């Protein structure tokens, strides 16, 4: 009804201007009461308080309405009320549909949860690759089993135990303590660049934690997950000093912390970063990264030739948008719920999924992007619309074929690795055979 | 159709993590300030159109991640820029000392006629100051740069510093600009002129497309 009410004022405002009929004296007060009573009878709904504004007599200091005008106002008013009722009905139907959809969704999540808990998880090794489980997996993991499935799928090649995590965590804590005690003296001294480097890495973790999902208000100082995130990242820099902390890691650790207990989050984090693609990126192995970009472009051209051409003309290279996407596994650029679904599939399909998702995003926004120039595309891709619906993205990912001349992602990538030097020189996709 | 701009060029923001590069940019383009901004990974983009001496100047600004590890990547972008902001934080001695490293990288990787400007950000945090204004002035003088202390938080010297760098880029490309003045219909794409050959024509043509 609110819609109708907001539409009322123009009529009310128009009333005083009816001075066109100054000579006509309004009907006697009694008949007016009758008239408005009659009007009310015609209305098939409870009058709201504001309807009185229209139906009541005009203030005595103003000339009365003519009958003609009163009728017109009545008609206009009735039309508005009818319109409002129609809208209200439509809105109610829409709401009902939405609720039904949601119930259905909740139902399917509940069903999926039962299947995951009773059938899949107890028989993980023999079921994970069955068609039924893979399909169920694609639909998105129920939040209650998500962490466990991620952990199992990522695995623990590194054989990290919770005890080992505790050891690296206490080492990290010692280091924070010693730095905070001596940092001011060491700052200007040349006491070894390694020390300064480590220190700046610890400082950077501190700085970045509050800049990780700032809109959620849970990782900032004083927030419930601040210390957890600090611990996981600190322990990792002690565990892998050769890699250290690299910006982007805080987002990955944060998503894991949202779904797993502290030690499990650390184990998943360390194993995830140990995968070849993640290692290449977090070590900023530029040559290797270029190989990934080149492989991406092979499938880009194959799937979206028009957009590929548009990007080339505008010199929009994949590094400009893929770096942000890959370093944070889409958790920074996609809405968090959508990102978690991408992670689900990433855990199922591995690195190929990351590049396929990228192509899915490009497909989803292809028509918009084709209308833009370089800077607008670059801006768009580094800040994707936050109303992106998971289902739309996933149907675009489904439509993306990871096949190029019968070669799969892995084959294209290793071909580039083998004799990539020639192709890398002109930074173009591999020629199709 | 009216031209959206006469000249197009790229500016790059460089400096350590957390000195406020993204905040400077957000203040300049959107007049917004968020004290705890999301970290920049790789590179982010913004643009704004200014009018300088009657010329409509469209500036693309590339905002880079500050961590040293990322420099392997971000160095690739230096050659695509016409102007560079070197930003430090007046409350961090370390970020000021690193300016020398940033500046030498710019010398190595950026085009010869690149224009640079030195920015000491967070000038509102006077009580935490570690770098005196004089130090900034001296360093800028040594490197032959202009110098501004700024505050994205209080919006101090933001437009001034962006406009100054834009003016310098315009002055450095005066020859091309005079050609532009002679013609009424064309626009000058400095960014595209600096790009690898082969794509220049395409980029210049497509920049004319109207995206509103």
XYZ file of C-alpha atoms in Angstrom:
645
model
C 0.000 0.000 0.000
C 2.938 2.288 0.510
C 3.201 2.803 -3.222
C -0.300 4.224 -3.420
C 0.255 6.527 -0.503
C 3.312 8.059 -2.009
C 1.280 8.747 -5.103
C -1.386 10.633 -3.207
C 0.233 13.967 -2.430
C 0.101 15.363 -5.982
C -3.691 15.252 -5.797
C -3.755 16.800 -2.397
C -1.462 19.525 -3.605
C -3.601 20.194 -6.589
C -6.664 20.890 -4.505
C -5.977 24.498 -3.565
C -5.537 25.434 -7.211
C -9.198 24.747 -7.850
C -9.926 28.391 -7.406
C -11.195 28.227 -10.964
C -14.593 27.746 -9.462
C -14.690 30.513 -6.904
C -18.348 31.359 -7.398
C -19.631 27.916 -6.669
C -20.466 27.506 -3.098
C -19.975 24.034 -1.754
C -22.912 21.854 -0.809
C -24.199 22.004 2.686
C -22.050 20.250 5.262
C -24.637 17.518 5.685
C -24.662 16.461 2.069
C -20.887 16.377 2.012
C -20.818 13.920 4.830
C -23.216 11.807 2.843
C -21.068 12.020 -0.225
C -17.915 10.953 1.523
C -19.780 8.173 3.262
C -20.950 6.966 -0.125
C -17.425 7.088 -1.399
C -16.244 5.029 1.474
C -18.851 2.416 0.824
C -17.546 2.015 -2.696
C -14.079 1.263 -1.498
C -13.574 -2.366 -0.866
C -10.751 -1.987 1.534
C -10.062 -0.583 4.981
C -9.348 3.107 4.568
C -5.962 4.043 5.923
C -5.581 7.171 7.959
C -4.179 9.203 5.081
C -7.160 8.478 2.834
C -8.965 11.046 4.939
C -6.792 13.722 3.390
C -8.514 13.186 0.104
C -12.003 12.235 1.104
C -12.682 14.753 3.797
C -13.991 18.215 3.069
C -11.554 20.890 2.325
C -10.658 23.291 5.093
C -13.304 25.902 5.641
C -11.003 28.759 4.632
C -10.733 27.362 1.117
C -13.423 27.361 -1.529
C -15.272 24.069 -1.862
C -14.741 21.641 -4.751
C -17.159 21.623 -7.605
C -19.121 18.417 -8.012
C -17.405 17.840 -11.306
C -14.021 18.132 -9.750
C -14.970 16.076 -6.744
C -16.055 13.305 -9.113
C -12.832 13.524 -11.045
C -10.803 13.342 -7.871
C -12.838 10.388 -6.767
C -12.215 8.625 -10.035
C -8.506 9.353 -9.954
C -8.371 8.209 -6.415
C -10.209 4.973 -7.161
C -7.854 4.257 -10.013
C -4.896 4.732 -7.757
C -6.354 2.461 -5.141
C -7.071 -0.193 -7.746
C -3.540 0.152 -9.110
C -2.123 -0.177 -5.646
C -4.155 -3.286 -5.006
C -2.944 -4.816 -8.211
C 0.643 -4.053 -7.314
C 0.133 -5.388 -3.859
C -1.269 -8.626 -5.198
C 1.599 -8.987 -7.630
C 4.101 -8.277 -4.875
C 2.471 -10.886 -2.660
C 2.617 -13.455 -5.435
C 6.242 -12.644 -6.074
C 7.023 -12.958 -2.413
C 5.235 -16.278 -2.273
C 7.246 -17.522 -5.234
C 10.457 -16.331 -3.629
C 9.611 -18.042 -0.363
C 8.739 -21.226 -2.219
C 12.060 -21.020 -4.057
C 13.885 -20.502 -0.805
C 12.145 -23.391 0.891
C 13.001 -25.551 -2.081
C 16.584 -24.408 -1.878
C 16.746 -25.031 1.851
C 15.200 -28.420 1.282
C 17.776 -29.357 -1.295
C 20.580 -28.127 0.967
C 19.183 -30.226 3.792
C 18.896 -33.241 1.506
C 22.392 -32.727 0.170
C 23.703 -32.427 3.705
C 22.248 -35.827 4.592
C 23.807 -37.409 1.516
C 27.198 -35.833 2.211
C 27.157 -36.816 5.857
C 25.745 -40.325 5.538
C 26.991 -41.540 2.181
C 29.855 -39.512 0.817
C 32.058 -38.483 3.712
C 32.244 -41.951 5.344
C 33.244 -43.443 1.976
C 35.293 -40.526 0.699
C 37.989 -42.300 -1.259
C 35.744 -44.515 -3.319
C 32.937 -42.012 -3.778
C 34.620 -38.690 -4.431
C 35.059 -39.311 -8.129
C 31.721 -40.937 -8.840
C 29.482 -39.150 -11.240
C 26.735 -38.708 -8.680
C 29.026 -37.084 -6.148
C 30.671 -34.865 -8.739
C 27.272 -33.616 -9.818
C 26.162 -33.016 -6.275
C 29.442 -31.215 -5.683
C 28.870 -28.927 -8.643
C 25.539 -27.790 -7.122
C 27.513 -26.260 -4.253
C 28.469 -27.787 -0.923
C 26.129 -27.297 2.038
C 27.859 -24.839 4.387
C 27.886 -27.342 7.233
C 30.056 -29.850 5.341
C 31.948 -27.368 3.214
C 35.010 -27.140 5.449
C 35.351 -30.899 5.766
C 35.014 -31.512 2.051
C 37.522 -28.779 1.277
C 39.985 -30.293 3.754
C 39.603 -33.769 2.309
C 39.823 -32.566 -1.268
C 42.856 -30.357 -0.689
C 44.486 -33.208 1.197
C 47.554 -33.088 3.387
C 50.477 -34.000 1.193
C 52.717 -32.063 3.528
C 51.711 -34.236 6.485
C 51.193 -31.284 8.779
C 49.819 -32.197 12.195
C 48.011 -29.889 14.609
C 51.071 -30.212 16.875
C 53.321 -28.946 14.107
C 50.998 -25.988 13.676
C 51.303 -25.222 17.405
C 55.087 -25.295 17.133
C 55.166 -22.818 14.255
C 52.570 -20.678 15.939
C 54.600 -20.367 19.128
C 57.674 -19.593 17.046
C 55.733 -16.817 15.335
C 54.586 -15.454 18.668
C 58.150 -15.362 19.965
C 59.209 -13.467 16.913
C 56.421 -10.888 17.256
C 57.462 -10.372 20.847
C 61.140 -9.917 20.080
C 60.380 -7.552 17.211
C 58.087 -5.392 19.214
C 60.788 -5.091 21.893
C 63.685 -4.292 19.600
C 62.132 -2.895 16.484
C 62.812 0.741 17.236
C 66.555 0.133 17.672
C 66.917 -2.071 14.632
C 65.017 0.177 12.345
C 67.854 2.371 11.163
C 70.697 -0.113 11.666
C 71.933 -2.230 8.822
C 71.670 -5.363 10.902
C 71.121 -7.634 7.935
C 68.516 -7.136 5.281
C 66.978 -10.532 6.064
C 65.945 -9.316 9.476
C 64.466 -6.159 8.022
C 62.676 -8.209 5.402
C 61.145 -10.528 7.978
C 60.136 -7.617 10.073
C 58.461 -5.848 7.199
C 56.653 -9.064 6.368
C 55.308 -9.248 9.927
C 54.312 -5.590 9.737
C 52.594 -6.232 6.458
C 50.543 -9.073 7.942
C 49.388 -6.728 10.664
C 48.496 -4.072 8.111
C 46.716 -6.486 5.783
C 44.599 -8.281 8.383
C 42.501 -5.188 8.907
C 42.282 -4.735 5.148
C 40.907 -8.249 4.566
C 37.159 -8.242 3.950
C 36.865 -4.922 5.826
C 33.133 -4.864 5.153
C 32.574 -7.966 7.293
C 34.045 -6.256 10.396
C 35.325 -9.561 11.818
C 39.022 -9.546 10.949
C 39.808 -6.026 12.152
C 41.545 -5.452 15.453
C 39.129 -6.392 18.188
C 37.042 -8.473 15.795
C 36.344 -12.143 16.555
C 38.625 -13.536 13.840
C 41.491 -11.054 14.045
C 43.783 -13.209 16.177
C 42.983 -16.372 14.240
C 43.945 -14.806 10.942
C 47.081 -13.377 12.513
C 48.022 -16.830 13.845
C 47.521 -18.716 10.605
C 49.495 -16.189 8.549
C 52.236 -15.831 11.175
C 52.649 -19.595 11.523
C 52.849 -19.924 7.751
C 55.710 -17.427 7.436
C 57.623 -19.488 10.022
C 56.727 -22.740 8.302
C 57.670 -21.497 4.829
C 60.196 -18.673 5.253
C 61.193 -19.270 1.617
C 57.749 -18.134 0.516
C 56.902 -15.785 3.357
C 53.798 -13.636 3.463
C 52.535 -12.360 0.135
C 49.600 -9.991 -0.250
C 46.532 -11.930 -1.296
C 47.246 -14.753 1.161
C 45.220 -13.047 3.864
C 42.068 -13.471 1.762
C 42.670 -17.191 1.253
C 43.393 -17.747 4.932
C 40.295 -15.728 5.870
C 37.965 -17.835 3.724
C 39.428 -21.010 5.225
C 39.052 -19.642 8.756
C 35.398 -18.919 8.051
C 34.878 -22.610 7.273
C 37.396 -24.535 9.392
C 38.906 -24.766 12.871
C 42.233 -23.010 13.396
C 44.620 -25.969 12.946
C 42.614 -27.433 10.071
C 42.541 -24.032 8.400
C 46.327 -23.851 8.657
C 46.782 -27.366 7.235
C 44.458 -26.612 4.313
C 46.147 -23.231 3.785
C 49.679 -24.644 3.626
C 48.657 -27.493 1.333
C 46.617 -25.244 -0.920
C 49.502 -22.821 -1.381
C 51.759 -25.764 -2.155
C 49.877 -26.521 -5.375
C 51.878 -25.710 -8.505
C 49.690 -22.856 -9.715
C 49.548 -21.172 -6.298
C 53.298 -21.614 -5.795
C 53.991 -20.033 -9.173
C 51.851 -17.030 -8.314
C 52.840 -16.485 -4.689
C 56.508 -16.822 -5.497
C 55.817 -14.376 -8.335
C 57.604 -16.624 -10.802
C 56.953 -14.285 -13.678
C 57.835 -16.661 -16.514
C 55.613 -19.356 -15.147
C 52.781 -16.881 -14.603
C 53.056 -15.822 -18.230
C 52.638 -19.478 -19.223
C 49.417 -19.648 -17.244
C 48.197 -16.443 -18.873
C 49.090 -17.778 -22.315
C 47.190 -21.026 -21.676
C 44.250 -18.938 -20.458
C 44.331 -16.952 -23.692
C 44.208 -20.138 -25.768
C 40.894 -21.043 -24.164
C 39.737 -17.428 -24.168
C 40.115 -17.204 -27.926
C 38.485 -20.598 -28.372
C 35.450 -19.785 -26.241
C 34.896 -16.065 -26.757
C 36.598 -15.042 -30.008
C 34.774 -11.726 -30.316
C 35.638 -10.579 -26.828
C 39.171 -11.932 -27.162
C 39.635 -9.752 -30.216
C 38.161 -6.745 -28.423
C 40.606 -7.222 -25.537
C 43.530 -7.506 -27.957
C 42.573 -4.321 -29.775
C 42.400 -2.499 -26.460
C 45.622 -4.098 -25.221
C 43.870 -5.453 -22.153
C 46.192 -8.293 -21.195
C 45.049 -11.090 -18.834
C 47.573 -10.199 -16.126
C 45.654 -6.976 -15.466
C 42.617 -8.833 -14.137
C 43.754 -12.442 -13.580
C 46.372 -11.557 -10.976
C 43.755 -10.286 -8.544
C 41.429 -13.212 -9.311
C 44.036 -15.967 -9.005
C 45.963 -14.584 -6.015
C 42.804 -14.402 -3.920
C 41.017 -17.351 -5.581
C 38.189 -14.946 -6.475
C 37.392 -14.256 -2.839
C 38.095 -10.531 -3.207
C 36.326 -9.893 -6.494
C 33.253 -12.127 -6.246
C 30.505 -11.939 -3.608
C 31.632 -14.266 -0.820
C 28.861 -16.838 -1.305
C 29.624 -17.050 -5.014
C 33.343 -17.271 -4.275
C 32.739 -20.200 -1.922
C 30.951 -22.054 -4.693
C 33.912 -21.398 -6.977
C 36.155 -22.805 -4.230
C 33.918 -25.888 -4.084
C 34.592 -26.570 -7.749
C 38.242 -25.578 -7.415
C 38.613 -28.274 -4.756
C 36.976 -30.744 -7.134
C 38.682 -29.813 -10.424
C 41.935 -28.090 -9.461
C 43.620 -25.130 -11.156
C 41.720 -25.588 -14.425
C 38.614 -24.422 -12.580
C 40.248 -21.080 -11.741
C 40.784 -20.234 -15.376
C 37.445 -21.660 -16.417
C 35.759 -19.444 -13.813
C 37.603 -16.461 -15.265
C 36.220 -17.293 -18.690
C 32.782 -17.777 -17.141
C 32.930 -14.244 -15.742
C 34.000 -12.873 -19.118
C 31.171 -14.768 -20.810
C 28.637 -13.520 -18.290
C 29.554 -9.899 -18.979
C 30.589 -10.269 -22.601
C 27.964 -7.947 -24.036
C 28.678 -5.192 -21.516
C 32.427 -5.498 -21.996
C 32.172 -5.324 -25.774
C 30.761 -1.797 -25.394
C 33.624 -0.558 -23.222
C 37.082 0.883 -23.822
C 40.251 -0.157 -22.011
C 39.852 1.769 -18.785
C 36.195 0.931 -18.322
C 36.858 -2.759 -18.877
C 39.830 -2.731 -16.511
C 37.755 -0.965 -13.862
C 34.848 -3.307 -14.398
C 36.904 -6.481 -14.132
C 38.755 -5.424 -10.990
C 35.465 -4.457 -9.328
C 32.819 -6.886 -10.506
C 29.141 -6.107 -9.830
C 28.285 -7.196 -6.281
C 24.834 -8.409 -7.284
C 26.232 -11.246 -9.382
C 24.037 -14.338 -8.966
C 25.824 -17.653 -8.522
C 23.463 -19.463 -10.867
C 24.105 -17.052 -13.733
C 27.840 -17.362 -13.304
C 27.707 -21.131 -13.058
C 25.681 -21.527 -16.215
C 28.335 -19.410 -17.962
C 31.061 -21.610 -16.485
C 29.191 -24.688 -17.687
C 29.017 -23.193 -21.171
C 32.799 -22.743 -21.181
C 34.524 -25.683 -22.843
C 38.011 -26.375 -21.639
C 39.016 -28.035 -24.865
C 41.179 -26.537 -27.575
C 41.766 -28.664 -30.648
C 40.948 -31.669 -28.530
C 43.553 -30.677 -25.968
C 42.610 -30.256 -22.353
C 43.898 -27.514 -20.052
C 46.738 -29.652 -18.736
C 47.879 -30.565 -22.228
C 47.806 -26.999 -23.485
C 49.704 -25.848 -20.430
C 52.417 -28.480 -20.620
C 52.809 -27.867 -24.349
C 53.459 -24.224 -23.526
C 55.906 -25.274 -20.839
C 57.814 -27.524 -23.239
C 58.333 -25.264 -26.185
C 56.845 -22.077 -24.907
C 59.843 -19.855 -25.421
C 58.942 -19.085 -29.021
C 55.347 -18.291 -28.252
C 56.185 -16.309 -25.166
C 58.414 -14.030 -27.198
C 55.419 -12.476 -28.914
C 53.111 -13.153 -26.005
C 50.393 -14.738 -28.079
C 48.416 -17.915 -27.672
C 49.767 -21.155 -29.038
C 49.049 -21.716 -32.708
C 46.314 -24.202 -33.283
C 47.366 -27.349 -35.062
C 28.855 14.241 -30.771
C 30.987 16.209 -28.378
C 34.366 14.752 -27.620
C 34.651 13.243 -24.192
C 38.267 14.267 -23.953
C 41.108 15.793 -25.958
C 44.048 14.027 -24.398
C 44.369 10.672 -22.717
C 47.240 9.535 -20.550
C 48.217 7.154 -17.769
C 49.514 7.885 -14.313
C 50.893 5.266 -11.946
C 50.852 5.258 -8.146
C 53.941 3.687 -6.554
C 55.074 3.350 -2.965
C 55.183 0.930 -0.040
C 52.169 -0.982 1.194
C 49.895 1.030 3.435
C 51.145 4.514 2.573
C 47.678 5.335 1.266
C 47.902 5.045 -2.509
C 44.384 3.690 -2.900
C 43.021 6.270 -0.462
C 44.637 9.147 -2.378
C 43.059 7.832 -5.530
C 39.601 7.321 -4.066
C 39.679 10.836 -2.665
C 40.690 12.228 -6.034
C 38.242 10.340 -8.245
C 35.252 9.793 -5.950
C 35.893 12.219 -3.090
C 35.583 9.325 -0.667
C 37.738 8.194 2.211
C 37.702 4.815 3.955
C 40.280 4.499 6.724
C 40.538 0.750 6.267
C 40.529 0.066 2.581
C 40.716 -3.422 1.089
C 44.298 -4.342 0.064
C 45.223 -3.865 -3.572
C 46.330 -7.077 -5.261
C 48.203 -6.618 -8.528
C 46.786 -3.420 -9.987
C 43.550 -1.448 -9.753
C 42.194 1.160 -12.101
C 40.377 4.470 -11.937
C 39.880 7.386 -14.246
C 38.921 11.024 -14.158
C 38.584 13.807 -16.684
C 40.119 17.160 -15.806
C 40.146 20.421 -17.683
C 43.549 22.055 -17.879
C 44.050 25.247 -19.908
C 40.862 24.518 -21.791
C 42.003 21.017 -22.686
C 39.903 18.092 -21.580
C 42.359 15.626 -20.116
C 41.292 12.107 -19.362
C 43.575 10.469 -16.827
C 43.763 6.734 -16.330
C 45.289 5.954 -12.993
C 46.900 2.615 -12.260
C 47.035 1.860 -8.572
C 49.614 -0.818 -7.788
C 50.150 -3.268 -4.942
C 52.960 -2.015 -2.730
C 54.602 -5.234 -1.580
C 58.106 -5.717 -2.910
C 57.279 -9.182 -4.177
C 54.793 -7.694 -6.624
C 57.363 -5.431 -8.227
C 58.330 -8.086 -10.765
C 54.807 -7.653 -12.087
C 54.246 -3.953 -11.569
C 57.564 -2.986 -13.199
C 56.043 -4.189 -16.467
C 53.541 -1.359 -16.193
C 56.050 1.482 -15.788
C 56.704 1.710 -19.488
C 53.000 2.155 -20.161
C 52.808 5.305 -18.028
C 53.415 8.980 -18.723
C 53.474 10.138 -15.116
C 54.315 8.539 -11.777
C 53.427 9.388 -8.189
C 56.056 8.275 -5.668
C 54.177 8.063 -2.407
C 55.467 7.687 1.141
C 53.805 7.978 4.518
C 55.058 10.837 6.727
C 54.535 8.610 9.784
C 56.846 5.913 8.399
C 60.554 6.556 8.054
C 60.930 3.244 6.262
C 58.458 4.128 3.526
C 60.411 7.372 2.975
C 63.739 5.558 2.685
C 62.261 3.176 0.156
C 61.456 6.086 -2.152
C 65.047 5.938 -3.389
C 64.529 2.331 -4.413
C 61.248 3.156 -6.111
C 62.819 6.094 -7.914
C 65.737 4.061 -9.213
C 63.347 1.406 -10.512
C 61.418 4.110 -12.311
C 64.659 5.352 -13.899
C 65.396 1.846 -15.062
C 62.017 0.747 -16.369
C 59.976 3.827 -17.244
C 60.177 5.805 -20.496
C 62.737 8.633 -20.566
C 60.318 11.536 -20.548
C 58.291 10.144 -17.649
C 57.083 12.836 -15.239
C 57.420 12.184 -11.517
C 56.095 13.805 -8.388
C 56.823 13.066 -4.731
C 53.954 12.735 -2.264
C 54.195 12.584 1.530
C 50.776 11.328 2.551
C 48.939 11.298 5.923
C 49.920 14.903 6.712
C 46.976 15.040 9.135
C 48.738 12.612 11.496
C 51.155 15.261 12.740
C 51.609 13.658 16.168
C 52.964 10.461 14.559
C 55.204 12.221 12.056
C 58.610 10.596 11.450
C 59.607 12.420 8.263
C 60.020 16.186 8.430
C 58.617 18.289 5.607
C 62.158 19.549 4.967
C 63.374 15.995 4.305
C 60.685 15.495 1.710
C 61.501 18.828 0.113
C 65.191 18.017 -0.048
C 64.684 14.576 -1.571
C 62.313 15.986 -4.178
C 64.846 18.678 -5.037
C 67.652 16.108 -5.376
C 65.561 14.145 -7.825
C 64.206 17.191 -9.607
C 60.625 16.482 -8.655
C 57.801 18.580 -7.296
C 56.703 17.745 -3.786
C 53.386 17.789 -1.961
C 52.409 16.734 1.487
C 48.848 15.448 1.260
C 46.092 13.997 3.355
C 43.488 11.760 1.769
C 41.690 11.852 5.097
C 41.214 15.627 5.242
C 41.352 16.132 1.452
C 44.466 18.289 1.675
C 46.449 18.914 -1.541
C 44.852 15.994 -3.376
C 43.479 17.778 -6.431
C 46.521 20.039 -6.411
C 49.006 17.198 -6.688
C 47.070 15.282 -9.340
C 46.596 18.445 -11.364
C 50.272 19.328 -11.064
C 51.421 15.967 -12.397
C 48.864 16.176 -15.202
C 50.175 19.643 -16.125
C 53.712 18.316 -16.193
C 52.749 15.472 -18.500
C 51.000 17.941 -20.773
C 54.043 20.210 -20.819
C 56.356 17.288 -21.541
C 54.240 16.379 -24.551
C 53.782 19.930 -25.760
C 54.814 19.171 -29.318
C 52.071 16.592 -29.755
C 49.699 18.942 -28.032
C 50.346 21.782 -30.459
C 49.493 19.436 -33.279
C 46.293 18.680 -31.493
C 45.383 22.339 -31.195
C 45.767 22.652 -34.945
C 43.141 20.009 -35.532
C 39.705 20.216 -34.035
C 38.378 16.777 -34.498
C 41.137 14.487 -33.309
C 42.074 13.518 -29.849
C 45.493 12.691 -28.582
C 46.081 9.330 -27.058
C 49.414 9.626 -25.292
C 48.793 6.300 -23.659
C 48.454 4.587 -27.008
C 51.490 6.362 -28.464
C 53.591 4.713 -25.813
C 52.156 1.279 -26.410
C 53.826 -1.398 -28.460
C 53.476 -0.767 -32.151
C 50.821 -2.676 -34.029
C 48.039 -2.030 -31.612
C 48.324 1.751 -31.616
C 45.922 2.350 -34.454
C 43.334 0.033 -33.065
C 43.546 1.504 -29.589
C 43.302 5.075 -30.828
C 40.323 4.220 -32.970
C 38.525 2.399 -30.242
C 39.124 5.157 -27.704
C 36.851 7.283 -29.826
C 34.011 4.920 -29.235
C 31.490 6.413 -26.941
C 30.882 4.660 -23.709
C 28.813 6.794 -21.484
